């Protein structure tokens, strides 16, 4: 149980931050996998002459064989980390947006609410991210939040329809950027609400 001295909004902001931290770890793993795959790109490596005779039956280039094996492992690792980062980034975006929407509606959630499937991936809703235009007062970041929402939506539609592989580029990065912006919006809403609730100073 949470400590009675911790306010609900402290738990909520910590929950959102932890979700963002998980997405950042996923992004680092994705970037590391891309670097590892680049290390064994054929165009980058110089040719090495020399074969090994295998029991008098056939010859192989041991370096070419191991590089082929490493490339297969790197591609598999890159695929896994790409999927992981995308799922974490989208969970950050949808989870933070859900928390923000709940607060705007006047509720006081302590934690981000999400679900996970049997593969330990977060389950993501099919519907678009919430539209917060008109809900954030004069906060200067709402135009960027709306723009990022449209980018994430366009890329998710492309994923569902299979219309364009090119449109999928940057889905995870867009979702992560949206999550960051939504987290800032949440802080703005919480600070504004707390300021409104504080009694006016005596004259």
Short mmCIF file of C-alpha atoms in Angstrom, two decimals:
data_model
loop_
_atom_site.label_atom_id
_atom_site.label_comp_id
_atom_site.label_asym_id
_atom_site.label_seq_id
_atom_site.Cartn_x
_atom_site.Cartn_y
_atom_site.Cartn_z
CA UNK A 1 0.00 0.00 0.00
CA UNK A 2 1.20 3.53 -0.71
CA UNK A 3 2.47 5.60 2.17
CA UNK A 4 -0.28 7.85 3.55
CA UNK A 5 2.16 10.76 3.30
CA UNK A 6 2.43 10.39 -0.49
CA UNK A 7 -0.20 12.30 -2.41
CA UNK A 8 -2.01 10.66 -5.30
CA UNK A 9 -0.39 13.01 -7.83
CA UNK A 10 3.10 12.04 -6.63
CA UNK A 11 2.30 8.37 -7.23
CA UNK A 12 0.83 9.21 -10.63
CA UNK A 13 3.78 11.29 -11.83
CA UNK A 14 6.17 8.56 -10.61
CA UNK A 15 4.11 5.97 -12.50
CA UNK A 16 4.29 7.99 -15.72
CA UNK A 17 8.02 8.63 -15.29
CA UNK A 18 8.68 4.91 -14.75
CA UNK A 19 6.80 4.09 -17.95
CA UNK A 20 8.91 6.62 -19.82
CA UNK A 21 12.08 5.19 -18.28
CA UNK A 22 11.10 1.74 -19.55
CA UNK A 23 10.63 3.16 -23.05
CA UNK A 24 14.05 4.81 -22.85
CA UNK A 25 15.65 1.48 -21.94
CA UNK A 26 13.87 -0.09 -24.91
CA UNK A 27 15.17 2.65 -27.17
CA UNK A 28 18.75 2.10 -25.96
CA UNK A 29 18.44 -1.64 -26.61
CA UNK A 30 17.05 -0.93 -30.09
CA UNK A 31 19.93 1.44 -30.87
CA UNK A 32 22.52 -1.03 -29.57
CA UNK A 33 21.06 -3.78 -31.75
CA UNK A 34 21.25 -1.52 -34.81
CA UNK A 35 24.91 -0.76 -34.07
CA UNK A 36 25.66 -4.46 -33.60
CA UNK A 37 24.03 -5.27 -36.95
CA UNK A 38 26.07 -2.56 -38.65
CA UNK A 39 29.28 -4.08 -37.28
CA UNK A 40 28.87 -7.13 -39.53
CA UNK A 41 27.51 -5.44 -42.66
CA UNK A 42 29.19 -7.03 -45.73
CA UNK A 43 29.79 -3.64 -47.35
CA UNK A 44 31.82 -2.52 -44.33
CA UNK A 45 34.11 -5.56 -44.09
CA UNK A 46 37.17 -6.39 -46.15
CA UNK A 47 37.37 -9.74 -47.88
CA UNK A 48 39.54 -12.36 -46.20
CA UNK A 49 40.94 -15.15 -48.40
CA UNK A 50 41.41 -18.63 -47.01
CA UNK A 51 39.33 -21.77 -46.84
CA UNK A 52 39.07 -24.78 -44.54
CA UNK A 53 38.62 -28.30 -45.86
CA UNK A 54 35.80 -30.12 -44.04
CA UNK A 55 36.70 -33.80 -43.76
CA UNK A 56 37.88 -33.85 -47.36
CA UNK A 57 34.32 -33.28 -48.62
CA UNK A 58 34.02 -29.53 -49.20
CA UNK A 59 35.70 -26.25 -48.46
CA UNK A 60 34.35 -23.33 -46.50
CA UNK A 61 35.48 -19.84 -45.65
CA UNK A 62 35.34 -19.93 -41.83
CA UNK A 63 35.11 -16.15 -41.61
CA UNK A 64 32.22 -15.98 -44.08
CA UNK A 65 30.39 -18.74 -42.23
CA UNK A 66 30.67 -17.11 -38.83
CA UNK A 67 29.72 -13.69 -40.23
CA UNK A 68 26.60 -15.22 -41.75
CA UNK A 69 25.72 -16.76 -38.39
CA UNK A 70 26.34 -13.48 -36.57
CA UNK A 71 24.23 -11.56 -39.10
CA UNK A 72 21.33 -13.95 -38.55
CA UNK A 73 21.60 -13.48 -34.78
CA UNK A 74 21.90 -9.70 -35.18
CA UNK A 75 18.82 -9.53 -37.43
CA UNK A 76 16.81 -11.59 -34.93
CA UNK A 77 18.00 -9.42 -32.03
CA UNK A 78 17.25 -6.24 -33.97
CA UNK A 79 13.74 -7.48 -34.78
CA UNK A 80 13.04 -8.29 -31.12
CA UNK A 81 14.37 -5.00 -29.79
CA UNK A 82 12.53 -3.01 -32.47
CA UNK A 83 9.23 -4.62 -31.49
CA UNK A 84 10.01 -4.12 -27.79
CA UNK A 85 10.85 -0.43 -28.20
CA UNK A 86 7.75 0.20 -30.31
CA UNK A 87 5.50 -1.50 -27.76
CA UNK A 88 7.08 0.38 -24.84
CA UNK A 89 6.91 3.72 -26.65
CA UNK A 90 3.26 3.24 -27.55
CA UNK A 91 2.48 2.12 -23.99
CA UNK A 92 4.17 5.31 -22.74
CA UNK A 93 2.08 7.39 -25.14
CA UNK A 94 -1.26 5.72 -24.45
CA UNK A 95 -0.64 5.23 -20.73
CA UNK A 96 0.32 8.86 -20.16
CA UNK A 97 -2.51 10.12 -22.34
CA UNK A 98 -4.96 7.96 -20.39
CA UNK A 99 -3.70 9.33 -17.08
CA UNK A 100 -3.91 12.89 -18.40
CA UNK A 101 -7.45 12.37 -19.66
CA UNK A 102 -8.53 10.91 -16.32
CA UNK A 103 -7.12 13.89 -14.43
CA UNK A 104 -8.77 16.35 -16.81
CA UNK A 105 -12.10 14.63 -16.12
CA UNK A 106 -11.65 15.33 -12.42
CA UNK A 107 -10.50 11.94 -11.15
CA UNK A 108 -7.44 11.25 -9.02
CA UNK A 109 -5.71 8.11 -10.27
CA UNK A 110 -2.62 6.94 -8.41
CA UNK A 111 -1.15 4.92 -11.25
CA UNK A 112 -1.16 4.54 -15.02
CA UNK A 113 -3.61 1.77 -15.95
CA UNK A 114 -2.40 -0.72 -18.61
CA UNK A 115 -2.80 -4.37 -19.51
CA UNK A 116 -0.23 -6.92 -20.69
CA UNK A 117 -0.64 -9.99 -22.88
CA UNK A 118 0.83 -13.47 -22.55
CA UNK A 119 4.03 -12.39 -24.30
CA UNK A 120 4.59 -9.65 -21.68
CA UNK A 121 3.84 -6.92 -24.20
CA UNK A 122 1.48 -4.10 -23.31
CA UNK A 123 -1.94 -4.35 -24.91
CA UNK A 124 -2.66 -1.18 -26.87
CA UNK A 125 -6.07 0.20 -27.81
CA UNK A 126 -7.05 0.36 -31.47
CA UNK A 127 -8.53 3.84 -31.18
CA UNK A 128 -6.49 7.00 -31.73
CA UNK A 129 -4.81 8.86 -28.90
CA UNK A 130 -7.11 11.33 -27.13
CA UNK A 131 -7.46 14.82 -28.59
CA UNK A 132 -6.65 17.34 -25.86
CA UNK A 133 -7.21 20.49 -27.89
CA UNK A 134 -9.27 22.83 -25.74
CA UNK A 135 -8.47 20.94 -22.52
CA UNK A 136 -5.06 22.40 -21.70
CA UNK A 137 -5.83 26.09 -21.36
CA UNK A 138 -2.99 28.33 -22.53
CA UNK A 139 -0.30 25.67 -22.19
CA UNK A 140 2.17 26.40 -25.03
CA UNK A 141 2.95 22.74 -25.73
CA UNK A 142 -0.51 21.71 -26.88
CA UNK A 143 0.11 22.39 -30.58
CA UNK A 144 3.12 20.06 -30.57
CA UNK A 145 1.09 17.47 -28.65
CA UNK A 146 -1.63 17.60 -31.33
CA UNK A 147 0.95 17.34 -34.12
CA UNK A 148 2.61 14.31 -32.54
CA UNK A 149 -0.81 12.74 -32.06
CA UNK A 150 -1.45 13.03 -35.80
CA UNK A 151 1.96 11.51 -36.63
CA UNK A 152 1.39 8.54 -34.34
CA UNK A 153 -2.12 8.05 -35.72
CA UNK A 154 -0.97 8.13 -39.35
CA UNK A 155 1.74 5.56 -38.72
CA UNK A 156 -0.57 3.26 -36.78
CA UNK A 157 -3.17 3.43 -39.57
CA UNK A 158 -0.44 2.50 -42.04
CA UNK A 159 0.46 -0.46 -39.83
CA UNK A 160 -3.12 -1.73 -39.63
CA UNK A 161 -3.83 -1.30 -43.33
CA UNK A 162 -0.44 -2.44 -44.59
CA UNK A 163 -0.57 0.46 -46.98
CA UNK A 164 2.97 1.77 -46.75
CA UNK A 165 6.13 0.45 -45.13
CA UNK A 166 7.69 3.89 -45.46
CA UNK A 167 4.98 5.42 -43.31
CA UNK A 168 5.94 3.11 -40.44
CA UNK A 169 9.38 4.64 -40.13
CA UNK A 170 9.66 6.45 -36.84
CA UNK A 171 6.49 5.09 -35.23
CA UNK A 172 8.28 4.26 -31.99
CA UNK A 173 10.15 7.58 -31.95
CA UNK A 174 6.92 9.51 -32.60
CA UNK A 175 5.10 7.61 -29.88
CA UNK A 176 7.94 8.23 -27.44
CA UNK A 177 8.00 11.95 -28.27
CA UNK A 178 4.23 12.07 -27.75
CA UNK A 179 4.64 10.37 -24.37
CA UNK A 180 7.18 12.98 -23.30
CA UNK A 181 4.93 15.81 -24.40
CA UNK A 182 1.89 14.27 -22.72
CA UNK A 183 3.93 13.86 -19.53
CA UNK A 184 4.72 17.60 -19.60
CA UNK A 185 1.03 18.31 -20.18
CA UNK A 186 0.16 16.17 -17.16
CA UNK A 187 2.57 18.14 -14.99
CA UNK A 188 1.00 21.37 -16.26
CA UNK A 189 -2.52 20.19 -15.45
CA UNK A 190 -1.52 18.96 -12.00
CA UNK A 191 0.34 22.14 -11.12
CA UNK A 192 -2.52 24.30 -12.42
CA UNK A 193 -5.09 22.33 -10.44
CA UNK A 194 -3.01 22.53 -7.26
CA UNK A 195 -2.51 26.28 -7.69
CA UNK A 196 -6.26 26.76 -8.13
CA UNK A 197 -6.96 24.80 -4.94
CA UNK A 198 -4.55 26.78 -2.78
CA UNK A 199 -6.26 29.46 -0.69
CA UNK A 200 -5.58 33.03 -1.71
CA UNK A 201 -3.05 34.84 0.41
CA UNK A 202 -4.54 37.23 2.90
CA UNK A 203 -4.42 40.87 1.92
#
